[in-house]
PDB file of C-alpha atoms in Angstrom:
ATOM      1  CA  MET A   1      48.994  10.701 -31.998  1.00 94.00           C
ATOM      2  CA  GLN A   2      45.846   9.659 -33.861  1.00 96.00           C
ATOM      3  CA  LYS A   3      42.481   9.693 -32.091  1.00 97.00           C
ATOM      4  CA  THR A   4      39.487   7.792 -33.428  1.00 97.00           C
ATOM      5  CA  ILE A   5      36.198   6.364 -32.149  1.00 97.00           C
ATOM      6  CA  GLU A   6      35.013   2.911 -33.165  1.00 97.00           C
ATOM      7  CA  THR A   7      31.546   1.607 -32.361  1.00 98.00           C
ATOM      8  CA  ILE A   8      31.150  -2.100 -31.716  1.00 98.00           C
ATOM      9  CA  ASP A   9      28.237  -4.331 -30.742  1.00 98.00           C
ATOM     10  CA  VAL A  10      28.135  -5.826 -27.257  1.00 98.00           C
ATOM     11  CA  ASN A  11      25.219  -8.189 -26.787  1.00 97.00           C
ATOM     12  CA  GLY A  12      22.963  -6.024 -28.913  1.00 97.00           C
ATOM     13  CA  SER A  13      24.076  -2.682 -27.470  1.00 97.00           C
ATOM     14  CA  SER A  14      26.355  -0.252 -29.317  1.00 97.00           C
ATOM     15  CA  MET A  15      29.510   0.644 -27.386  1.00 97.00           C
ATOM     16  CA  GLU A  16      31.883   3.433 -28.337  1.00 96.00           C
ATOM     17  CA  VAL A  17      35.575   2.667 -27.929  1.00 97.00           C
ATOM     18  CA  PHE A  18      37.884   5.685 -27.943  1.00 97.00           C
ATOM     19  CA  LEU A  19      41.209   4.765 -29.543  1.00 98.00           C
ATOM     20  CA  PHE A  20      44.510   6.600 -29.140  1.00 98.00           C
ATOM     21  CA  ARG A  21      47.230   5.467 -31.549  1.00 98.00           C
ATOM     22  CA  PRO A  22      50.744   6.686 -30.738  1.00 97.00           C
ATOM     23  CA  ASP A  23      53.198   7.880 -33.336  1.00 95.00           C
ATOM     24  CA  GLY A  24      55.414   5.268 -34.999  1.00 92.00           C
ATOM     25  CA  GLU A  25      54.747   2.128 -36.991  1.00 87.00           C
ATOM     26  CA  GLY A  26      54.240  -0.355 -34.173  1.00 89.00           C
ATOM     27  CA  PRO A  27      53.052  -2.876 -33.310  1.00 97.00           C
ATOM     28  CA  HIS A  28      52.680  -1.101 -29.986  1.00 98.00           C
ATOM     29  CA  ALA A  29      52.195  -2.368 -26.479  1.00 98.00           C
ATOM     30  CA  ALA A  30      48.665  -1.453 -25.451  1.00 98.00           C
ATOM     31  CA  VAL A  31      46.567  -0.369 -22.487  1.00 98.00           C
ATOM     32  CA  LEU A  32      42.868  -0.853 -21.937  1.00 98.00           C
ATOM     33  CA  LEU A  33      41.967   2.172 -19.829  1.00 98.00           C
ATOM     34  CA  ALA A  34      38.872   1.612 -17.690  1.00 97.00           C
ATOM     35  CA  GLN A  35      37.137   4.920 -17.091  1.00 91.00           C
ATOM     36  CA  HIS A  36      36.085   6.310 -13.762  1.00 87.00           C
ATOM     37  CA  ILE A  37      32.591   7.626 -13.066  1.00 80.00           C
ATOM     38  CA  PRO A  38      32.510  11.071 -14.672  1.00 67.00           C
ATOM     39  CA  MET A  39      30.130  12.862 -12.354  1.00 60.00           C
ATOM     40  CA  GLY A  40      27.854  15.163 -14.295  1.00 58.00           C
ATOM     41  CA  HIS A  41      29.089  14.081 -17.725  1.00 59.00           C
ATOM     42  CA  ALA A  42      27.295  12.018 -20.339  1.00 67.00           C
ATOM     43  CA  GLY A  43      30.151  10.250 -22.104  1.00 79.00           C
ATOM     44  CA  ILE A  44      33.875   9.911 -22.564  1.00 85.00           C
ATOM     45  CA  GLU A  45      33.911  12.835 -24.990  1.00 83.00           C
ATOM     46  CA  ASN A  46      33.123  15.112 -22.035  1.00 80.00           C
ATOM     47  CA  ASP A  47      35.254  13.278 -19.475  1.00 88.00           C
ATOM     48  CA  GLU A  48      38.311  15.507 -19.317  1.00 91.00           C
ATOM     49  CA  PHE A  49      40.205  13.356 -16.822  1.00 94.00           C
ATOM     50  CA  THR A  50      39.859  10.100 -18.773  1.00 94.00           C
ATOM     51  CA  LEU A  51      40.763  11.758 -22.077  1.00 94.00           C
ATOM     52  CA  ASN A  52      43.811  13.380 -20.485  1.00 96.00           C
ATOM     53  CA  ALA A  53      44.921  10.080 -18.947  1.00 97.00           C
ATOM     54  CA  ALA A  54      44.548   8.272 -22.273  1.00 98.00           C
ATOM     55  CA  GLU A  55      46.562  10.918 -24.105  1.00 98.00           C
ATOM     56  CA  ARG A  56      49.248  10.903 -21.450  1.00 98.00           C
ATOM     57  CA  ILE A  57      49.675   7.133 -21.744  1.00 98.00           C
ATOM     58  CA  ALA A  58      49.624   7.250 -25.563  1.00 98.00           C
ATOM     59  CA  ASP A  59      52.286   9.968 -25.536  1.00 98.00           C
ATOM     60  CA  LYS A  60      54.577   7.389 -23.922  1.00 98.00           C
ATOM     61  CA  GLY A  61      54.175   5.132 -26.951  1.00 98.00           C
ATOM     62  CA  TYR A  62      51.273   2.886 -25.906  1.00 98.00           C
ATOM     63  CA  PHE A  63      48.140   2.210 -27.905  1.00 98.00           C
ATOM     64  CA  VAL A  64      45.178   3.043 -25.646  1.00 98.00           C
ATOM     65  CA  ALA A  65      41.558   1.895 -25.887  1.00 98.00           C
ATOM     66  CA  VAL A  66      38.855   3.369 -23.634  1.00 97.00           C
ATOM     67  CA  PRO A  67      35.521   1.507 -23.848  1.00 97.00           C
ATOM     68  CA  PHE A  68      32.433   3.460 -22.838  1.00 95.00           C
ATOM     69  CA  ILE A  69      31.150   0.881 -20.352  1.00 95.00           C
ATOM     70  CA  PHE A  70      28.032   2.912 -19.504  1.00 94.00           C
ATOM     71  CA  HIS A  71      26.539   2.385 -22.961  1.00 95.00           C
ATOM     72  CA  TRP A  72      23.815   0.159 -21.484  1.00 95.00           C
ATOM     73  CA  TRP A  73      21.899   3.308 -20.511  1.00 93.00           C
ATOM     74  CA  PRO A  74      21.099   6.511 -22.420  1.00 92.00           C
ATOM     75  CA  LYS A  75      23.928   9.007 -22.122  1.00 88.00           C
ATOM     76  CA  ASP A  76      21.647  11.519 -20.467  1.00 87.00           C
ATOM     77  CA  ALA A  77      20.521   9.041 -17.789  1.00 88.00           C
ATOM     78  CA  GLU A  78      21.530   9.961 -14.254  1.00 86.00           C
ATOM     79  CA  MET A  79      24.886   8.539 -13.227  1.00 84.00           C
ATOM     80  CA  ASP A  80      23.338   7.362  -9.968  1.00 87.00           C
ATOM     81  CA  ILE A  81      21.074   5.065 -11.997  1.00 89.00           C
ATOM     82  CA  LYS A  82      24.019   3.687 -13.959  1.00 89.00           C
ATOM     83  CA  ARG A  83      25.941   3.080 -10.760  1.00 88.00           C
ATOM     84  CA  GLU A  84      23.016   1.336  -9.077  1.00 91.00           C
ATOM     85  CA  GLU A  85      22.066  -0.849 -12.048  1.00 94.00           C
ATOM     86  CA  SER A  86      25.591  -1.726 -13.189  1.00 94.00           C
ATOM     87  CA  ARG A  87      26.307  -5.449 -13.491  1.00 97.00           C
ATOM     88  CA  ASP A  88      29.692  -7.132 -13.537  1.00 97.00           C
ATOM     89  CA  ASP A  89      28.620  -9.556 -16.278  1.00 97.00           C
ATOM     90  CA  TRP A  90      27.788  -6.579 -18.508  1.00 97.00           C
ATOM     91  CA  THR A  91      31.126  -4.964 -17.712  1.00 97.00           C
ATOM     92  CA  LEU A  92      32.949  -8.194 -18.499  1.00 98.00           C
ATOM     93  CA  ALA A  93      31.249  -8.362 -21.898  1.00 98.00           C
ATOM     94  CA  ASP A  94      32.506  -4.811 -22.540  1.00 98.00           C
ATOM     95  CA  LEU A  95      36.057  -5.699 -21.512  1.00 98.00           C
ATOM     96  CA  HIS A  96      36.176  -8.828 -23.662  1.00 98.00           C
ATOM     97  CA  ALA A  97      34.877  -6.874 -26.654  1.00 98.00           C
ATOM     98  CA  ALA A  98      37.399  -4.068 -26.192  1.00 98.00           C
ATOM     99  CA  PHE A  99      40.257  -6.521 -25.665  1.00 98.00           C
ATOM    100  CA  ASP A 100      39.308  -8.419 -28.824  1.00 98.00           C
ATOM    101  CA  LEU A 101      39.144  -5.149 -30.768  1.00 98.00           C
ATOM    102  CA  MET A 102      42.662  -4.240 -29.683  1.00 97.00           C
ATOM    103  CA  SER A 103      44.185  -7.685 -30.077  1.00 97.00           C
ATOM    104  CA  ARG A 104      43.051  -7.958 -33.716  1.00 97.00           C
ATOM    105  CA  ARG A 105      44.773  -4.740 -34.773  1.00 97.00           C
ATOM    106  CA  ASP A 106      47.984  -4.938 -36.780  1.00 96.00           C
ATOM    107  CA  ASP A 107      49.406  -1.945 -34.903  1.00 97.00           C
ATOM    108  CA  VAL A 108      48.942  -3.621 -31.484  1.00 98.00           C
ATOM    109  CA  ASP A 109      51.202  -6.299 -30.049  1.00 98.00           C
ATOM    110  CA  ASN A 110      48.551  -8.610 -28.588  1.00 97.00           C
ATOM    111  CA  LYS A 111      51.128 -10.216 -26.311  1.00 98.00           C
ATOM    112  CA  ARG A 112      51.701  -6.890 -24.527  1.00 98.00           C
ATOM    113  CA  ILE A 113      48.331  -5.590 -23.346  1.00 98.00           C
ATOM    114  CA  GLY A 114      47.660  -4.311 -19.834  1.00 98.00           C
ATOM    115  CA  ILE A 115      44.644  -2.864 -18.050  1.00 98.00           C
ATOM    116  CA  VAL A 116      44.631   0.364 -16.023  1.00 98.00           C
ATOM    117  CA  GLY A 117      41.785   2.062 -14.179  1.00 98.00           C
ATOM    118  CA  HIS A 118      40.983   4.843 -11.732  1.00 97.00           C
ATOM    119  CA  CYS A 119      38.256   4.781  -9.055  1.00 95.00           C
ATOM    120  CA  TRP A 120      35.342   2.826 -10.577  1.00 95.00           C
ATOM    121  CA  GLY A 121      37.816   1.894 -13.300  1.00 96.00           C
ATOM    122  CA  GLY A 122      40.204   0.540 -10.683  1.00 98.00           C
ATOM    123  CA  ARG A 123      37.568  -1.994  -9.682  1.00 98.00           C
ATOM    124  CA  VAL A 124      36.952  -2.721 -13.366  1.00 98.00           C
ATOM    125  CA  ALA A 125      40.687  -3.282 -13.884  1.00 98.00           C
ATOM    126  CA  TRP A 126      40.735  -5.874 -11.077  1.00 98.00           C
ATOM    127  CA  LEU A 127      37.637  -7.521 -12.555  1.00 98.00           C
ATOM    128  CA  GLY A 128      39.267  -7.686 -15.977  1.00 98.00           C
ATOM    129  CA  ALA A 129      42.439  -9.217 -14.592  1.00 98.00           C
ATOM    130  CA  CYS A 130      40.309 -11.961 -13.003  1.00 98.00           C
ATOM    131  CA  HIS A 131      38.686 -12.928 -16.299  1.00 98.00           C
ATOM    132  CA  ILE A 132      41.088 -12.129 -19.152  1.00 98.00           C
ATOM    133  CA  PRO A 133      44.295 -14.115 -18.609  1.00 98.00           C
ATOM    134  CA  ASP A 134      46.013 -12.454 -21.580  1.00 98.00           C
ATOM    135  CA  PHE A 135      46.447  -9.201 -19.689  1.00 98.00           C
ATOM    136  CA  ARG A 136      50.131  -8.788 -18.849  1.00 98.00           C
ATOM    137  CA  LEU A 137      49.616  -6.202 -16.099  1.00 98.00           C
ATOM    138  CA  CYS A 138      46.845  -4.714 -13.970  1.00 98.00           C
ATOM    139  CA  VAL A 139      47.262  -1.246 -12.439  1.00 98.00           C
ATOM    140  CA  MET A 140      44.427  -0.089 -10.231  1.00 98.00           C
ATOM    141  CA  PHE A 141      44.196   3.411  -8.802  1.00 98.00           C
ATOM    142  CA  TYR A 142      42.097   3.565  -5.615  1.00 98.00           C
ATOM    143  CA  GLY A 143      39.499   1.065  -6.807  1.00 97.00           C
ATOM    144  CA  GLY A 144      36.667   0.733  -4.299  1.00 96.00           C
ATOM    145  CA  ASN A 145      33.967  -1.874  -3.681  1.00 96.00           C
ATOM    146  CA  ILE A 146      36.139  -4.773  -4.811  1.00 97.00           C
ATOM    147  CA  LYS A 147      34.695  -6.809  -1.946  1.00 97.00           C
ATOM    148  CA  THR A 148      31.145  -6.117  -3.195  1.00 96.00           C
ATOM    149  CA  PRO A 149      29.412  -7.884  -6.132  1.00 95.00           C
ATOM    150  CA  ARG A 150      27.418  -5.980  -8.732  1.00 96.00           C
ATOM    151  CA  GLY A 151      24.413  -7.682 -10.267  1.00 95.00           C
ATOM    152  CA  GLU A 152      22.469 -10.654  -8.965  1.00 94.00           C
ATOM    153  CA  GLY A 153      24.372 -13.917  -9.339  1.00 95.00           C
ATOM    154  CA  ASN A 154      27.772 -12.272  -9.783  1.00 97.00           C
ATOM    155  CA  PRO A 155      30.537 -12.933  -7.230  1.00 97.00           C
ATOM    156  CA  ALA A 156      32.526 -10.158  -5.582  1.00 97.00           C
ATOM    157  CA  PRO A 157      35.696  -9.405  -7.574  1.00 97.00           C
ATOM    158  CA  MET A 158      37.884 -10.100  -4.526  1.00 97.00           C
ATOM    159  CA  ASP A 159      36.477 -13.622  -4.346  1.00 97.00           C
ATOM    160  CA  MET A 160      37.954 -14.323  -7.809  1.00 97.00           C
ATOM    161  CA  VAL A 161      41.477 -13.277  -6.867  1.00 98.00           C
ATOM    162  CA  GLY A 162      42.770 -16.782  -7.535  1.00 98.00           C
ATOM    163  CA  GLN A 163      42.023 -16.347 -11.238  1.00 98.00           C
ATOM    164  CA  ILE A 164      44.467 -13.433 -11.642  1.00 98.00           C
ATOM    165  CA  THR A 165      47.570 -14.431 -13.603  1.00 97.00           C
ATOM    166  CA  CYS A 166      49.300 -11.072 -14.099  1.00 98.00           C
ATOM    167  CA  PRO A 167      51.092  -8.729 -11.680  1.00 98.00           C
ATOM    168  CA  VAL A 168      48.800  -6.296  -9.863  1.00 98.00           C
ATOM    169  CA  ILE A 169      49.927  -2.785  -8.970  1.00 98.00           C
ATOM    170  CA  GLY A 170      47.769  -0.877  -6.511  1.00 98.00           C
ATOM    171  CA  ILE A 171      47.988   2.869  -5.900  1.00 98.00           C
ATOM    172  CA  PHE A 172      46.024   4.305  -2.974  1.00 98.00           C
ATOM    173  CA  GLY A 173      45.572   7.355  -0.772  1.00 98.00           C
ATOM    174  CA  ASN A 174      45.776   6.781   2.960  1.00 98.00           C
ATOM    175  CA  GLU A 175      42.955   9.270   3.586  1.00 98.00           C
ATOM    176  CA  ASP A 176      40.562   7.383   1.302  1.00 98.00           C
ATOM    177  CA  GLN A 177      37.455   5.729   2.749  1.00 97.00           C
ATOM    178  CA  ASN A 178      36.577   3.582  -0.288  1.00 97.00           C
ATOM    179  CA  PRO A 179      38.901   1.797  -0.373  1.00 98.00           C
ATOM    180  CA  SER A 180      39.869   2.545   3.192  1.00 98.00           C
ATOM    181  CA  PRO A 181      43.357   1.602   4.434  1.00 98.00           C
ATOM    182  CA  GLU A 182      41.695  -1.441   6.024  1.00 98.00           C
ATOM    183  CA  ASP A 183      40.176  -2.392   2.662  1.00 98.00           C
ATOM    184  CA  VAL A 184      43.601  -2.079   1.065  1.00 98.00           C
ATOM    185  CA  ASP A 185      45.015  -4.376   3.744  1.00 98.00           C
ATOM    186  CA  ASP A 186      42.325  -6.930   2.855  1.00 98.00           C
ATOM    187  CA  LEU A 187      43.177  -6.724  -0.850  1.00 98.00           C
ATOM    188  CA  ASP A 188      46.867  -7.097  -0.046  1.00 98.00           C
ATOM    189  CA  LYS A 189      46.159 -10.190   2.057  1.00 98.00           C
ATOM    190  CA  ALA A 190      43.896 -11.735  -0.587  1.00 98.00           C
ATOM    191  CA  LEU A 191      46.519 -11.326  -3.293  1.00 98.00           C
ATOM    192  CA  SER A 192      49.230 -12.726  -1.027  1.00 98.00           C
ATOM    193  CA  ASN A 193      47.110 -15.742  -0.082  1.00 98.00           C
ATOM    194  CA  ALA A 194      46.399 -16.412  -3.773  1.00 98.00           C
ATOM    195  CA  GLY A 195      50.084 -16.172  -4.671  1.00 98.00           C
ATOM    196  CA  VAL A 196      49.543 -13.204  -7.002  1.00 98.00           C
ATOM    197  CA  PHE A 197      52.590 -10.961  -7.368  1.00 98.00           C
ATOM    198  CA  HIS A 198      51.625  -7.445  -6.437  1.00 98.00           C
ATOM    199  CA  VAL A 199      53.025  -4.123  -5.262  1.00 98.00           C
ATOM    200  CA  PHE A 200      50.965  -1.538  -3.410  1.00 98.00           C
ATOM    201  CA  HIS A 201      51.871   2.141  -3.080  1.00 98.00           C
ATOM    202  CA  ARG A 202      50.100   4.209  -0.420  1.00 98.00           C
ATOM    203  CA  TYR A 203      50.269   7.993  -0.221  1.00 98.00           C
ATOM    204  CA  ASP A 204      49.935  10.070   2.912  1.00 98.00           C
ATOM    205  CA  GLY A 205      48.064  13.335   2.502  1.00 98.00           C
ATOM    206  CA  ALA A 206      45.950  11.939  -0.323  1.00 98.00           C
ATOM    207  CA  GLY A 207      42.371  10.681  -0.397  1.00 98.00           C
ATOM    208  CA  HIS A 208      40.106   9.279  -3.059  1.00 97.00           C
ATOM    209  CA  ALA A 209      40.611  10.484  -6.648  1.00 95.00           C
ATOM    210  CA  PHE A 210      43.809  12.311  -5.750  1.00 97.00           C
ATOM    211  CA  GLN A 211      44.872  12.235  -9.419  1.00 97.00           C
ATOM    212  CA  CYS A 212      41.684  13.874 -10.649  1.00 95.00           C
ATOM    213  CA  PHE A 213      42.747  17.423 -11.545  1.00 95.00           C
ATOM    214  CA  THR A 214      39.170  18.306 -12.462  1.00 92.00           C
ATOM    215  CA  MET A 215      38.279  18.094  -8.758  1.00 93.00           C
ATOM    216  CA  PRO A 216      40.555  20.644  -7.052  1.00 96.00           C
ATOM    217  CA  GLU A 217      39.343  19.695  -3.587  1.00 96.00           C
ATOM    218  CA  ARG A 218      40.671  16.163  -4.109  1.00 97.00           C
ATOM    219  CA  TYR A 219      43.626  16.670  -6.448  1.00 97.00           C
ATOM    220  CA  ARG A 220      47.088  16.322  -4.917  1.00 98.00           C
ATOM    221  CA  GLU A 221      49.681  17.312  -7.520  1.00 98.00           C
ATOM    222  CA  GLU A 222      52.797  15.972  -5.782  1.00 98.00           C
ATOM    223  CA  GLN A 223      51.337  12.542  -5.041  1.00 98.00           C
ATOM    224  CA  SER A 224      49.660  12.407  -8.451  1.00 98.00           C
ATOM    225  CA  GLU A 225      52.832  13.087 -10.395  1.00 98.00           C
ATOM    226  CA  ASP A 226      54.752  10.537  -8.350  1.00 98.00           C
ATOM    227  CA  ALA A 227      52.040   7.976  -9.086  1.00 98.00           C
ATOM    228  CA  TRP A 228      52.185   8.753 -12.809  1.00 98.00           C
ATOM    229  CA  GLY A 229      55.902   8.076 -12.715  1.00 98.00           C
ATOM    230  CA  LYS A 230      55.297   4.738 -11.024  1.00 98.00           C
ATOM    231  CA  LEU A 231      52.660   3.810 -13.602  1.00 98.00           C
ATOM    232  CA  PHE A 232      54.975   4.482 -16.504  1.00 98.00           C
ATOM    233  CA  GLY A 233      57.765   2.552 -14.833  1.00 98.00           C
ATOM    234  CA  TYR A 234      55.550  -0.524 -14.460  1.00 98.00           C
ATOM    235  CA  LEU A 235      54.221  -0.236 -18.021  1.00 98.00           C
ATOM    236  CA  GLU A 236      57.777  -0.175 -19.302  1.00 98.00           C
ATOM    237  CA  GLN A 237      58.776  -3.099 -17.114  1.00 98.00           C
ATOM    238  CA  TYR A 238      55.878  -5.431 -17.921  1.00 98.00           C
ATOM    239  CA  LEU A 239      54.688  -4.360 -21.371  1.00 98.00           C
TER     240      LEU A 239
END
């Protein structure tokens, strides 16, 4: 596996994109991995969970790109500020830029690109699926606040469900409160009403961020490993 960092311009702001190229000639199916909120960390280089997830996906033969979507603020700015000031239109500009970067590469099959995200990244994955019709698959792990817009003038991601053209896979913990089981029911209903093919997996004994091994109080190894297996099965099926 080859790991590199490429810096690209997004509306006048420099965004790092961490790239993980699997072994073999390619062109490879690819995954845009939307990062979670790394509490207490400045950037992806210090985000152990996101780096581990990217490597794990690349080890299965997929090209992985991880855009640093918090580049709009200084790296040492408080994460609470980034969360509060985040705007969906900014995030969409990041996703389009990262997708274009991947799709232009000779070692990426631009007809086989999916988007995956955990927590904050799960919401970002849903948002990306609403706006980039070339995604072949969306896998969201316990994405919260999908019913809530970010940034004045932006609609809530759930309100754009009718724009999704790819299958959506949702993976959730039944002890989570954001999204709560009731929120998951609402997402399920919205996708069904829009005619979007989707499959949801819900785990008992697991709450929010149950895959995050860097947070022992939340990590649930059995449910996490089962969910990884499901992810790889869907990547193989759709990409």
